[in-house]
PDB file of C-alpha atoms in Angstrom:
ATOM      1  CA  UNK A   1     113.945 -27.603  52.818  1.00 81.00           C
ATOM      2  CA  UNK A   2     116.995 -27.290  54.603  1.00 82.00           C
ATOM      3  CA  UNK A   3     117.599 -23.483  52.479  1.00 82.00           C
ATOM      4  CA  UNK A   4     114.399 -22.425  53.365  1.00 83.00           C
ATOM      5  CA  UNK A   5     115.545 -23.402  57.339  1.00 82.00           C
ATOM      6  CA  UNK A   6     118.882 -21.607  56.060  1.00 82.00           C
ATOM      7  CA  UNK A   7     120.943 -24.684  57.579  1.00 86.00           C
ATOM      8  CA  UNK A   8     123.913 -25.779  55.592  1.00 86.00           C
ATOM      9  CA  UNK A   9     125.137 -28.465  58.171  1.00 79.00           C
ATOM     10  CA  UNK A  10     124.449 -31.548  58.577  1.00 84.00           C
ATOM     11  CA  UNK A  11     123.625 -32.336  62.238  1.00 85.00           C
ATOM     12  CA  UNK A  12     119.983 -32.062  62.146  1.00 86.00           C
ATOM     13  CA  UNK A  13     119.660 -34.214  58.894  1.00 86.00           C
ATOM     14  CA  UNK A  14     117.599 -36.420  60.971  1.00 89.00           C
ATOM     15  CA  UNK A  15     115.856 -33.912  62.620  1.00 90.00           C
ATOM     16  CA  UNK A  16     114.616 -32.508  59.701  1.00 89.00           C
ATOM     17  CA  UNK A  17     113.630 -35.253  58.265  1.00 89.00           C
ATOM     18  CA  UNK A  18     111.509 -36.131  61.178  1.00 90.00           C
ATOM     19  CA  UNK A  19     109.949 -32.702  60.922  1.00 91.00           C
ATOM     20  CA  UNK A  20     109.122 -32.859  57.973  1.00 90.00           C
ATOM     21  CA  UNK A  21     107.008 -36.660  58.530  1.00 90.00           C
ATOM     22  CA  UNK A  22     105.692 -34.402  61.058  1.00 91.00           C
ATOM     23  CA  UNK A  23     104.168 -31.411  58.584  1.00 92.00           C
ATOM     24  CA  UNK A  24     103.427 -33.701  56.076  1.00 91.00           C
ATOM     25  CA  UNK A  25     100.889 -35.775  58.478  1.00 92.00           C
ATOM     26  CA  UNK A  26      98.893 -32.951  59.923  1.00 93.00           C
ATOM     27  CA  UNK A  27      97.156 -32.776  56.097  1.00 94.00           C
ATOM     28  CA  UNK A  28      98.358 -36.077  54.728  1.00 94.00           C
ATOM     29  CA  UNK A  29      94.962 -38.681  54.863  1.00 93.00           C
ATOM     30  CA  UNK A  30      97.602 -41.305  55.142  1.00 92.00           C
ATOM     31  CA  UNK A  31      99.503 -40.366  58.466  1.00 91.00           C
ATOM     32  CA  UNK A  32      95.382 -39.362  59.864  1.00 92.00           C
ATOM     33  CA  UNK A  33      95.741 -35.777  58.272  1.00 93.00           C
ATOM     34  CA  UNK A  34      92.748 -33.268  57.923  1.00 90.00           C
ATOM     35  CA  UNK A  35      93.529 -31.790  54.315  1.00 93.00           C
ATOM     36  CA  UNK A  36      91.836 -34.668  52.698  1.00 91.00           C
ATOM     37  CA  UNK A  37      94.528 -34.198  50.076  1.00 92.00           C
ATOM     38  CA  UNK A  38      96.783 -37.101  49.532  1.00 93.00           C
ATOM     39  CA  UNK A  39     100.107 -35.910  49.404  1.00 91.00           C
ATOM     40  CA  UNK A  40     102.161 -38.060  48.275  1.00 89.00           C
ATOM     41  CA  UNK A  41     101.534 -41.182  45.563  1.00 92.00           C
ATOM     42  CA  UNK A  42      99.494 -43.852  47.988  1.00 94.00           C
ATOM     43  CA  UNK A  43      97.144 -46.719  47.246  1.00 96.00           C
ATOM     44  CA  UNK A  44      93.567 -47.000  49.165  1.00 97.00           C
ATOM     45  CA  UNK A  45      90.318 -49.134  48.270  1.00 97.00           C
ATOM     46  CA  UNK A  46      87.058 -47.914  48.919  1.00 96.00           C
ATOM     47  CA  UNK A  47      84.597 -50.626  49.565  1.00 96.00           C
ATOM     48  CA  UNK A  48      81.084 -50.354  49.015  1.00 95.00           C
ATOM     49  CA  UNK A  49      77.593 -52.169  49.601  1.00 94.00           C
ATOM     50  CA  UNK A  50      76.490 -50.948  46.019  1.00 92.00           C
ATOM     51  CA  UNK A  51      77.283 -49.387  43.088  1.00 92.00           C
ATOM     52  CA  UNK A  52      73.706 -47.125  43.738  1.00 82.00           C
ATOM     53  CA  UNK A  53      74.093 -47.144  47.614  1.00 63.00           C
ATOM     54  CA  UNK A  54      73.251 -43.203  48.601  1.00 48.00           C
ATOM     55  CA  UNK A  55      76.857 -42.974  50.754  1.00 44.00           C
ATOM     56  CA  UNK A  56      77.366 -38.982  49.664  1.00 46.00           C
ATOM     57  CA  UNK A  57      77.843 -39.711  45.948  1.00 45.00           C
ATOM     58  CA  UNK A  58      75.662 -38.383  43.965  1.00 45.00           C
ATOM     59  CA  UNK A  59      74.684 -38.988  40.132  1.00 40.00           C
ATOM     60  CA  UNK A  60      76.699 -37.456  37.872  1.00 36.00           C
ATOM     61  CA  UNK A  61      75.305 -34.819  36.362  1.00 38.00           C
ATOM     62  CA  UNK A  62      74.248 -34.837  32.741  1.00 38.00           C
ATOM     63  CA  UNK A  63      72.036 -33.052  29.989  1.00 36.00           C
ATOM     64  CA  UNK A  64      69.331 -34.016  27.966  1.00 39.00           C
ATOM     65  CA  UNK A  65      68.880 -33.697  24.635  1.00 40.00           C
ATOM     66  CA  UNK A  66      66.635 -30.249  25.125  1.00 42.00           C
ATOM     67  CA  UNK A  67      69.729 -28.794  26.747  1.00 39.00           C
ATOM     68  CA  UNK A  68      67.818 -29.514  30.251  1.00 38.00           C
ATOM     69  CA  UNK A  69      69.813 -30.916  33.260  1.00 36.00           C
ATOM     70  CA  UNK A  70      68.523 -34.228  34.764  1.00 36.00           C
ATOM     71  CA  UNK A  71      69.903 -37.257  37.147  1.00 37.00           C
ATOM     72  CA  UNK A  72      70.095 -40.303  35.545  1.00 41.00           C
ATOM     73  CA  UNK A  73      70.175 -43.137  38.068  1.00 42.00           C
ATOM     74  CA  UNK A  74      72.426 -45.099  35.607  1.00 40.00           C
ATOM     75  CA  UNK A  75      75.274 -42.428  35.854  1.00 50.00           C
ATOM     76  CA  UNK A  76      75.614 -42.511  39.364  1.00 84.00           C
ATOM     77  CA  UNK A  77      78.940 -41.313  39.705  1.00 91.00           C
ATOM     78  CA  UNK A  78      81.152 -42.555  42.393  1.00 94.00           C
ATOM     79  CA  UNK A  79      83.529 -40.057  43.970  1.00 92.00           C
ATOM     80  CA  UNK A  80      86.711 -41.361  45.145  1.00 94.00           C
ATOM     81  CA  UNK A  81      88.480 -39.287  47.933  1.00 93.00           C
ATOM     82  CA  UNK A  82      91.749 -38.062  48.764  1.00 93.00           C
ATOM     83  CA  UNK A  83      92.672 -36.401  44.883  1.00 92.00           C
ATOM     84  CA  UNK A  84      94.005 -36.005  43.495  1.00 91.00           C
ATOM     85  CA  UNK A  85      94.175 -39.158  41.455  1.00 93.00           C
ATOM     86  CA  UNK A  86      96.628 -41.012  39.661  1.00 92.00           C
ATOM     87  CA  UNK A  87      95.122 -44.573  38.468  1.00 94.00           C
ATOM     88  CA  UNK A  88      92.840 -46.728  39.106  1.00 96.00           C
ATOM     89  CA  UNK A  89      94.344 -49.754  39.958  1.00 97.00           C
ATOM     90  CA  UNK A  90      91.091 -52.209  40.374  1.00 98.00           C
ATOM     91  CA  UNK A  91      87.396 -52.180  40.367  1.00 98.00           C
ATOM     92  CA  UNK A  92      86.177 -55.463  41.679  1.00 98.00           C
ATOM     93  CA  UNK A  93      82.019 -56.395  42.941  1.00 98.00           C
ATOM     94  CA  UNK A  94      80.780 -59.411  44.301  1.00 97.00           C
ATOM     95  CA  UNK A  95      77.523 -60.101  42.188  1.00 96.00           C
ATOM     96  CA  UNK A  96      74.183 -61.169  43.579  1.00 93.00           C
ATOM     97  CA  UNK A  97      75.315 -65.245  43.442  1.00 94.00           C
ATOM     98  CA  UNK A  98      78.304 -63.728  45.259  1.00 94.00           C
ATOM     99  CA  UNK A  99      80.715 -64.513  42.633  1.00 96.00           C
ATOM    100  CA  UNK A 100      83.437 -61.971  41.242  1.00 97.00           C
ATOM    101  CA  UNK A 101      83.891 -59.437  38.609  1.00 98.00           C
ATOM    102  CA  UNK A 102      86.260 -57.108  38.136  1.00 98.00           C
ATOM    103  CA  UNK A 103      85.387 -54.091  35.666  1.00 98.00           C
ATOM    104  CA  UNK A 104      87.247 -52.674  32.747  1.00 98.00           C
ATOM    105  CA  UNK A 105      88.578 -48.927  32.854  1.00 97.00           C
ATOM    106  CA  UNK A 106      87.164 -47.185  29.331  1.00 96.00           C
ATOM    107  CA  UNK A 107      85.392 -50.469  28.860  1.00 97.00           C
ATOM    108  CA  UNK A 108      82.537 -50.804  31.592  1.00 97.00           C
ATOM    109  CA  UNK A 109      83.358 -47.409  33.560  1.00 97.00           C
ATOM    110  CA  UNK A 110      85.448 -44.142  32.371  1.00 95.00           C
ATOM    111  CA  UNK A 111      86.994 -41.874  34.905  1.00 95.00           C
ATOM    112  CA  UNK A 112      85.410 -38.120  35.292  1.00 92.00           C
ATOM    113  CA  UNK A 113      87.780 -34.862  36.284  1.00 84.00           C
ATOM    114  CA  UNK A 114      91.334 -36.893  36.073  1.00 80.00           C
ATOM    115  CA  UNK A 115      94.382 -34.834  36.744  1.00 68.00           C
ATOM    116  CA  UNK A 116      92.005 -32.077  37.940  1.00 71.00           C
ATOM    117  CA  UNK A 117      92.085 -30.054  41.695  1.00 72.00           C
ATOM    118  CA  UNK A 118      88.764 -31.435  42.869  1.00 75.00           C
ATOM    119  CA  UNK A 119      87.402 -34.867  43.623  1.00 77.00           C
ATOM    120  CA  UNK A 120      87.798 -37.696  40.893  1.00 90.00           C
ATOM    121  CA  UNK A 121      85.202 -39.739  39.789  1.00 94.00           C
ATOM    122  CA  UNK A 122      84.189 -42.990  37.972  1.00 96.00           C
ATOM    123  CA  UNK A 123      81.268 -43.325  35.803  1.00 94.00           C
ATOM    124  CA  UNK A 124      79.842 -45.634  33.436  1.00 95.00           C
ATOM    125  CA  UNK A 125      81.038 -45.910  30.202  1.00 95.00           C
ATOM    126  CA  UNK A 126      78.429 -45.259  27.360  1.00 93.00           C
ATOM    127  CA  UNK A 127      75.935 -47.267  26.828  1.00 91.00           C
ATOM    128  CA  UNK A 128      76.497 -48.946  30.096  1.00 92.00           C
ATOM    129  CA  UNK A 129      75.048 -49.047  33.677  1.00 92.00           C
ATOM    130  CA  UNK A 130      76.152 -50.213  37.108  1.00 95.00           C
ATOM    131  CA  UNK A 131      75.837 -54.041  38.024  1.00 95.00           C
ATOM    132  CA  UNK A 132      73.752 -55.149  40.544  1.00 93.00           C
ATOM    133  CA  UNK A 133      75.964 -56.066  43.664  1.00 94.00           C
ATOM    134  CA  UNK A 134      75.192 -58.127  46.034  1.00 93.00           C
ATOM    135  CA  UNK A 135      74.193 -56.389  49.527  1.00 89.00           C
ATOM    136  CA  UNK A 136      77.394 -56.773  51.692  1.00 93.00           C
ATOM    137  CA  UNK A 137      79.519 -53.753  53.304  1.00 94.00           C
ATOM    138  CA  UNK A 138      82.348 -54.821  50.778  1.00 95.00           C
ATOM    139  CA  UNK A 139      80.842 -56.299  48.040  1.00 96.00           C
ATOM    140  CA  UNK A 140      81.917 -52.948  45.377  1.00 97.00           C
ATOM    141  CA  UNK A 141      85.830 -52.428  46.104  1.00 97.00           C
ATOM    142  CA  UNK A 142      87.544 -49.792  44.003  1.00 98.00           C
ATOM    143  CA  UNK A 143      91.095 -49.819  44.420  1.00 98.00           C
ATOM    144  CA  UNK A 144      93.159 -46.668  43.550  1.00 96.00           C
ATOM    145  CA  UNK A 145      96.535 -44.897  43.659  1.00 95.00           C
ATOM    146  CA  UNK A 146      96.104 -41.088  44.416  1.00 93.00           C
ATOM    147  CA  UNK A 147      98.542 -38.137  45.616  1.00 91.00           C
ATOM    148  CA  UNK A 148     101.716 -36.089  43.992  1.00 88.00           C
ATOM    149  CA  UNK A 149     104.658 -37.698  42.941  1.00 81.00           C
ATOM    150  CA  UNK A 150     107.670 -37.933  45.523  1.00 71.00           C
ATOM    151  CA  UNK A 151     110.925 -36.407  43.907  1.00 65.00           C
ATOM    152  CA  UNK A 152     114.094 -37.420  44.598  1.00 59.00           C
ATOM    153  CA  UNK A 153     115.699 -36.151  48.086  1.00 56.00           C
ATOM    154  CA  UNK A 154     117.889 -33.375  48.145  1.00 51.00           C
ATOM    155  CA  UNK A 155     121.195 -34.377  49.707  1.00 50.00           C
ATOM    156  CA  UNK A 156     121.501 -35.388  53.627  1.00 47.00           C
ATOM    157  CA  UNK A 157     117.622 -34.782  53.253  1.00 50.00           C
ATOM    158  CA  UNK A 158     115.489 -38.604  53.141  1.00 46.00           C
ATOM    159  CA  UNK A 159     112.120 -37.184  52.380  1.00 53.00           C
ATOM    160  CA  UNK A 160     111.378 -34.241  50.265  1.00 53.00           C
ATOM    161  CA  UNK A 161     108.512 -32.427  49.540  1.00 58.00           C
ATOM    162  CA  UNK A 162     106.372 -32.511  46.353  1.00 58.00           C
ATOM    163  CA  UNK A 163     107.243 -29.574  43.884  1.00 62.00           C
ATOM    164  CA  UNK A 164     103.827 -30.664  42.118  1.00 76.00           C
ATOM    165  CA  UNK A 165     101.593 -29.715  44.944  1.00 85.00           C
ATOM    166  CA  UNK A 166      99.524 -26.689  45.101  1.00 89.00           C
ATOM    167  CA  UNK A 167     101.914 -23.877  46.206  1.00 90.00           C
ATOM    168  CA  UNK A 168      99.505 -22.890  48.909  1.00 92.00           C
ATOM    169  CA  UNK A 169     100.191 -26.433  50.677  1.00 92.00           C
ATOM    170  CA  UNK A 170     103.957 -26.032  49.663  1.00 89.00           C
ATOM    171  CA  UNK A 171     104.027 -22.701  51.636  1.00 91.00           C
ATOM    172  CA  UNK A 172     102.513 -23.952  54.535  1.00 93.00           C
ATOM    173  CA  UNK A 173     104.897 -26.875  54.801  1.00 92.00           C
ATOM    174  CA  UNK A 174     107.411 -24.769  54.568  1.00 91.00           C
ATOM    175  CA  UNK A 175     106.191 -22.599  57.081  1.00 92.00           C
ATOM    176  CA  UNK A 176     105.102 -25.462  59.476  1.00 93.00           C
ATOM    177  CA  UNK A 177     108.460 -27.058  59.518  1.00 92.00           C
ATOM    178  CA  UNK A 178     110.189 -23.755  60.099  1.00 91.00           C
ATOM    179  CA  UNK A 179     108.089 -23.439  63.236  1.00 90.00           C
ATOM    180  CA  UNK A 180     108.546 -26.697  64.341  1.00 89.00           C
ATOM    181  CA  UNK A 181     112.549 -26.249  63.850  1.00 86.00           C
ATOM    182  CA  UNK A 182     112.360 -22.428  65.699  1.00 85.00           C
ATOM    183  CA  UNK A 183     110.931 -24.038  68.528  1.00 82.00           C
ATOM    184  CA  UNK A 184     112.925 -27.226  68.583  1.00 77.00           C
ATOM    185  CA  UNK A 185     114.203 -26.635  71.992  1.00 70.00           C
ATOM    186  CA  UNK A 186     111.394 -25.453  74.258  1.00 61.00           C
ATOM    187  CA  UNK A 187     110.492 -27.439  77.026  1.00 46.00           C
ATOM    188  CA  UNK A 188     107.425 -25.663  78.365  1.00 44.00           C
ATOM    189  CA  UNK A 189     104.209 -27.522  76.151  1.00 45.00           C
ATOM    190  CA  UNK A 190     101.822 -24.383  76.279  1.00 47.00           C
ATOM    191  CA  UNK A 191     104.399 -22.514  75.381  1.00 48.00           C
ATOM    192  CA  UNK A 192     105.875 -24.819  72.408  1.00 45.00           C
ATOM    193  CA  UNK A 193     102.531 -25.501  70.874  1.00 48.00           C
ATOM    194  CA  UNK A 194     101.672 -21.924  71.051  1.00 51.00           C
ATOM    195  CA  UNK A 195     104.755 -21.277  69.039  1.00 54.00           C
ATOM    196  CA  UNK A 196     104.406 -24.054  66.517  1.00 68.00           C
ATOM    197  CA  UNK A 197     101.249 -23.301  65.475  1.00 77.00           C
ATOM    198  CA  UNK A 198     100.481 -20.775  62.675  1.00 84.00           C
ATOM    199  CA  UNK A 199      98.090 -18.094  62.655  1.00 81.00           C
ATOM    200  CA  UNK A 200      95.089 -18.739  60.993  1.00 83.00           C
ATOM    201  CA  UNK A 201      95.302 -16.151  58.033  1.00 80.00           C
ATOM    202  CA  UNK A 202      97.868 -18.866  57.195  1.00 82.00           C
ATOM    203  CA  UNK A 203      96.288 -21.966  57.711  1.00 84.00           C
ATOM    204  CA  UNK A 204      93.174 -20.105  56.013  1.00 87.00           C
ATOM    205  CA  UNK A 205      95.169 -20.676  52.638  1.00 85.00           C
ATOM    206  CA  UNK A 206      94.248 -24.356  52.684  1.00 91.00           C
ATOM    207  CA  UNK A 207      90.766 -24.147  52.768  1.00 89.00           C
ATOM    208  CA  UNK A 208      89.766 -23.980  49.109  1.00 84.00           C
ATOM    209  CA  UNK A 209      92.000 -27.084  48.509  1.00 87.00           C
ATOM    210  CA  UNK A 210      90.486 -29.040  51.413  1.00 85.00           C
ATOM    211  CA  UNK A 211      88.542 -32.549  50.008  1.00 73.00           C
ATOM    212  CA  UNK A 212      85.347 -33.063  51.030  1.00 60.00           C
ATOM    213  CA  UNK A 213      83.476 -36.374  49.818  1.00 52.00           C
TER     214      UNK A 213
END
């Protein structure tokens, strides 16, 4: 980062730094961000009152023998937000005695669109349905690491940015952070976030890589 700001000193190490937390949280869901991308690795559990519950997911999609497509209410796929994803870590339901049981990955559920750009999502395995939970806001909890791997810092740097991430998000990073550094020093605030904000032929670059669930 600190090439692309074409600074070879170490004074605003810190500064930087900061700037970068800055960038990072105006798209990271972690820091409250709008991408809906998680950008770097970070664990979240989303909790459930059903495995069938109609909350936006909808049944993954399937074909019949006769090459027609149909819904299959046992299939209901759940999506899982913020991809893209790295593991699941848990997959826990209360059942309808309110006792719990935690599910088996490639045993009881198999994950659908791993590694990909888009939303992940878990599934059934074959030959098996959902449970019946019992009815209680958290009674399915599905706990999961997502994002891109953090490399190491670069020297005087304490954060760096993921190499792994789509370069569209990379270049706007880059270009956020280089605005916020230009402007370091203005005092008026019309005038400062007028300067630190990018045009929107360059913010425009984000949308096909914005998560929606």
């Amino acid at each position: 980062m600190k090439r692309h700001l074409r600074v070879d000193y170490s004074d605003d190490d810190a500064l930087i730094s900061a700037m970068i937390v800055a960038a990072v949280g105006l798209l990271d869901p972690a820091a409250g961000g709008t991408l809906g991308r998680a950008l770097r690795p970070q664990t979240w559990e989303l909790q459930l009152p059903s495995f069938y519950l109609d909350t936006g997911n909808e049944p993954y999609r399937r074909f019949d023998h006769d090459g027609r497509r149909s819904w299959r209410d046992s299939h209901s796929a759940i999506k899982l937000p913020h991809p893209p994803l790295i593991s699941i870590d848990s997959v826990t339901y209360d059942d309808e005695a309110g006792e719990a049981h935690t599910l088996i990955e490639n045993t009881d559920f198999r994950v659908i669109g791993k590694g990909g750009r888009s939303s992940q999502s878990i599934i059934p395995a074959p030959g098996k349905c959902w449970p019946a939970a019992r009815w209680q806001p958290d009674a399915v909890r599905i706990r999961y690491t997502c994002g891109y791997p953090a490399p190491a810092a670069a020297q005087g740097e304490t954060l760096a940015v993921p190499e792994t991430m789509p370069q569209p998000i990379h270049v706007w990073l880059k270009l956020q952070i280089g605005a916020f550094y230009e402007n370091r020093e203005m005092f008026e605030v019309a005038q400062r976030e007028s300067a630190a904000t990018l045009p929107d032929f360059i913010t425009n670059m984000l949308a096909p890589l914005r998560g929606y669930v």
